[in-house]
Structure formats: C-alpha cells, structure tokens
CSV table of C-alpha atoms in Angstrom, one decimal:
chain,number,residue,atom,x,y,z
X,816,MET,CA,16.5,21.2,29.9
X,817,ALA,CA,17.2,18.9,27.0
X,818,ILE,CA,14.4,18.3,24.5
X,819,PRO,CA,14.2,14.6,23.5
X,820,ARG,CA,14.8,13.9,19.9
X,821,ILE,CA,11.6,13.1,18.0
X,822,ARG,CA,11.7,9.8,16.1
X,823,ALA,CA,9.4,9.6,13.1
X,824,ALA,CA,9.0,7.6,9.9
X,825,VAL,CA,6.6,7.3,7.1
X,826,LEU,CA,4.6,4.1,7.1
X,827,ALA,CA,3.4,3.3,3.6
X,828,LEU,CA,0.7,0.6,3.5
X,829,HIS,CA,-0.5,-1.6,0.7
X,830,TRP,CA,1.3,0.2,-2.2
X,831,GLN,CA,1.4,-3.0,-4.1
X,832,VAL,CA,0.1,-4.3,-7.4
X,833,ASN,CA,-2.7,-6.4,-5.9
X,834,VAL,CA,-4.3,-3.2,-4.4
X,835,ILE,CA,-3.4,-0.4,-6.8
X,836,ARG,CA,-3.2,-1.8,-10.4
X,837,PRO,CA,-5.9,-3.2,-12.7
X,838,GLU,CA,-4.1,-6.5,-13.0
X,839,GLY,CA,-4.0,-7.0,-9.2
X,840,PHE,CA,-6.4,-9.0,-7.2
X,841,PHE,CA,-8.4,-6.0,-6.1
X,842,GLY,CA,-7.9,-4.2,-9.4
X,843,PRO,CA,-11.5,-4.5,-10.6
X,844,MET,CA,-12.7,-2.8,-7.4
X,845,LEU,CA,-9.9,-0.3,-6.6
X,846,ALA,CA,-7.7,0.5,-9.6
X,847,ALA,CA,-10.1,3.1,-11.2
X,848,PRO,CA,-10.9,5.0,-8.0
X,849,VAL,CA,-7.2,5.0,-7.1
X,850,ALA,CA,-6.2,6.3,-10.5
X,851,ALA,CA,-8.9,9.0,-10.5
X,852,SER,CA,-8.0,10.2,-7.1
X,853,GLY,CA,-4.4,11.1,-8.1
X,854,VAL,CA,-3.1,9.6,-4.8
X,855,VAL,CA,-0.2,7.7,-6.4
X,856,PRO,CA,1.8,10.7,-7.6
X,857,ARG,CA,1.0,12.6,-4.4
X,858,ALA,CA,2.2,9.7,-2.3
X,859,VAL,CA,5.4,9.3,-4.4
X,860,ARG,CA,6.2,13.0,-3.7
X,861,LEU,CA,5.5,12.6,0.0
X,862,HIS,CA,7.8,9.5,0.3
X,863,ALA,CA,10.5,11.4,-1.6
X,864,ALA,CA,10.2,14.5,0.5
X,865,ALA,CA,10.4,12.4,3.7
X,866,ALA,CA,13.5,10.5,2.5
X,867,GLU,CA,15.2,13.8,1.5
X,868,ARG,CA,14.8,14.9,5.1
X,869,GLY,CA,16.3,11.7,6.4
X,870,LEU,CA,13.0,10.1,7.6
X,871,PRO,CA,12.8,6.3,7.0
X,872,VAL,CA,10.1,5.2,4.6
X,873,ALA,CA,8.8,1.8,5.6
X,874,PHE,CA,6.5,-0.1,3.3
X,875,LEU,CA,4.1,-2.8,4.5
X,876,ARG,CA,2.9,-5.3,2.1
X,877,PHE,CA,-0.1,-7.6,2.6
X,878,THR,CA,1.3,-11.1,1.9
X,879,ILE,CA,0.4,-14.7,2.7
X,880,PRO,CA,3.4,-17.0,3.2
X,881,VAL,CA,3.1,-20.7,2.7
X,882,GLY,CA,1.4,-21.9,5.9
X,883,GLU,CA,-0.6,-18.7,6.1
X,884,GLY,CA,1.5,-16.9,8.7
X,885,GLY,CA,-0.8,-14.8,10.9
X,886,LEU,CA,-3.8,-14.8,8.5
X,887,VAL,CA,-7.1,-14.6,10.3
X,888,ARG,CA,-10.2,-15.5,8.2
X,889,ASN,CA,-12.6,-13.5,10.3
X,890,THR,CA,-14.5,-11.6,7.5
X,891,GLY,CA,-15.7,-12.4,4.0
X,892,PHE,CA,-13.0,-10.1,2.7
X,893,MET,CA,-10.2,-12.1,4.5
X,894,ARG,CA,-11.8,-15.4,3.4
X,895,SER,CA,-11.7,-14.3,-0.2
X,896,VAL,CA,-8.1,-13.4,0.1
X,897,ALA,CA,-7.3,-16.7,1.8
X,898,ALA,CA,-9.0,-18.5,-1.1
X,899,ALA,CA,-6.6,-16.8,-3.5
X,900,GLN,CA,-3.6,-16.9,-1.3
X,901,THR,CA,-1.1,-17.9,-4.0
X,902,ASP,CA,-1.8,-14.4,-5.5
X,903,PHE,CA,-0.5,-13.0,-2.2
X,904,ARG,CA,2.7,-15.0,-1.8
X,905,PRO,CA,5.7,-12.7,-1.0
X,906,GLU,CA,7.3,-13.5,-4.4
X,907,SER,CA,4.1,-13.2,-6.5
X,908,PRO,CA,3.8,-10.3,-9.0
X,909,GLY,CA,0.7,-9.0,-7.1
X,910,THR,CA,2.6,-8.4,-3.9
X,911,GLN,CA,5.4,-6.3,-5.5
X,912,LEU,CA,5.4,-2.6,-4.8
X,913,ILE,CA,4.0,-0.6,-7.7
X,914,PRO,CA,6.8,0.6,-10.1
X,915,GLU,CA,6.4,4.3,-9.1
X,916,MET,CA,7.4,3.4,-5.5
X,917,ALA,CA,9.7,0.4,-6.1
X,918,GLU,CA,12.9,2.3,-5.3
X,919,GLN,CA,11.5,4.4,-2.4
X,920,PRO,CA,11.5,2.1,0.7
X,921,THR,CA,14.0,2.3,3.4
X,922,ALA,CA,12.6,-1.1,4.5
X,923,VAL,CA,9.8,-3.4,3.4
X,924,PHE,CA,7.8,-5.5,5.8
X,925,ASP,CA,5.2,-8.2,5.2
X,926,ASN,CA,2.1,-8.9,7.3
X,927,GLN,CA,-1.2,-10.7,7.1
X,928,LYS,CA,-3.3,-8.0,8.7
X,929,LEU,CA,-5.0,-5.0,7.1
X,930,SER,CA,-3.6,-2.7,9.8
X,931,GLY,CA,0.0,-1.6,9.8
X,932,TRP,CA,-0.1,-1.6,13.6
X,933,ARG,CA,0.0,-5.3,13.9
X,934,THR,CA,2.9,-7.7,14.2
X,935,VAL,CA,5.1,-8.1,11.2
X,936,ARG,CA,7.9,-10.5,10.2
X,937,CYS,CA,11.2,-8.6,10.0
X,938,PRO,CA,13.7,-9.2,7.3
X,939,ASN,CA,15.8,-11.4,9.7
X,940,GLY,CA,12.8,-13.6,10.4
X,941,SER,CA,12.0,-12.2,13.9
X,942,MET,CA,8.6,-10.8,14.7
X,943,SER,CA,8.0,-7.2,15.7
X,944,ARG,CA,5.3,-4.6,16.1
X,945,ALA,CA,5.1,-2.5,12.9
X,946,SER,CA,5.1,0.5,15.2
X,947,THR,CA,8.5,-0.5,16.6
X,948,ARG,CA,11.8,-1.3,15.0
X,949,CYS,CA,13.0,-4.7,13.9
X,950,SER,CA,16.1,-5.8,15.8
C-alpha cells in the first residue's frame, strides 16, 4: 500500500514592522514584549530550518489596499486599524517584513484579516484560501 505524500508548509503571520518594531503602528504596545520574549531569533531559526528541508515558508502580511479590500470593521481594534489604513498599505514601510526575515519567504501574501486561514489575494491577483495554494 502506498503512503500518500504529506504536504506541509510553514505559515508565518504578521512578521512585519507594524507589529514587531517600535516604529510600527503597534510598536508602543507590542515591540517590548516581543523583544523580551526572544521570539524573533527563534522564528528566524525555525523558518531557516524549514526551508533547508525543502518546506515552503509562506508569509502573510496584514495590509489594507486602496478600497480596503476585505477589511471588516467589526471590533474597536479593526476600526483603529481602518482609521490609520495608509500605514497598512502594501507598499508602506510598516507592512514590510522585518529585516531579520526579509529574505526568508518562499511567498508573501497579503490579507485584511487577523487570521491566516482567511482568503488572501495571490500574487497574480486571484483570491485563494491561505490554507490552499494560489493558482
């Protein structure tokens, strides 16, 4: 009996300046605890180990394109992000991957949800579930 090949990937969410760095939108709230935790160097090692073993490393960025894409303002948190949406444009400095991880992605996807299991816009402009491949 043949054993089906297991497909796996590392899904790296929100490793962007707005979330991780002091100068980012959430920096005043998140940068110090992130730095104190030591999670960034551990995640860099995890991504590198996965890539060395041939696993794709897919990064998801939280961005807000002009027109707001799929942004839903259903919480105070999301309303505050919507109010500052120019800080979350795909080309803005805050949405860029942190320097330690900038060279690690196999692919980068943008979405307007806090969950990586939502629909994302693929590089070719089509829409796909983050848990599936872009065509």
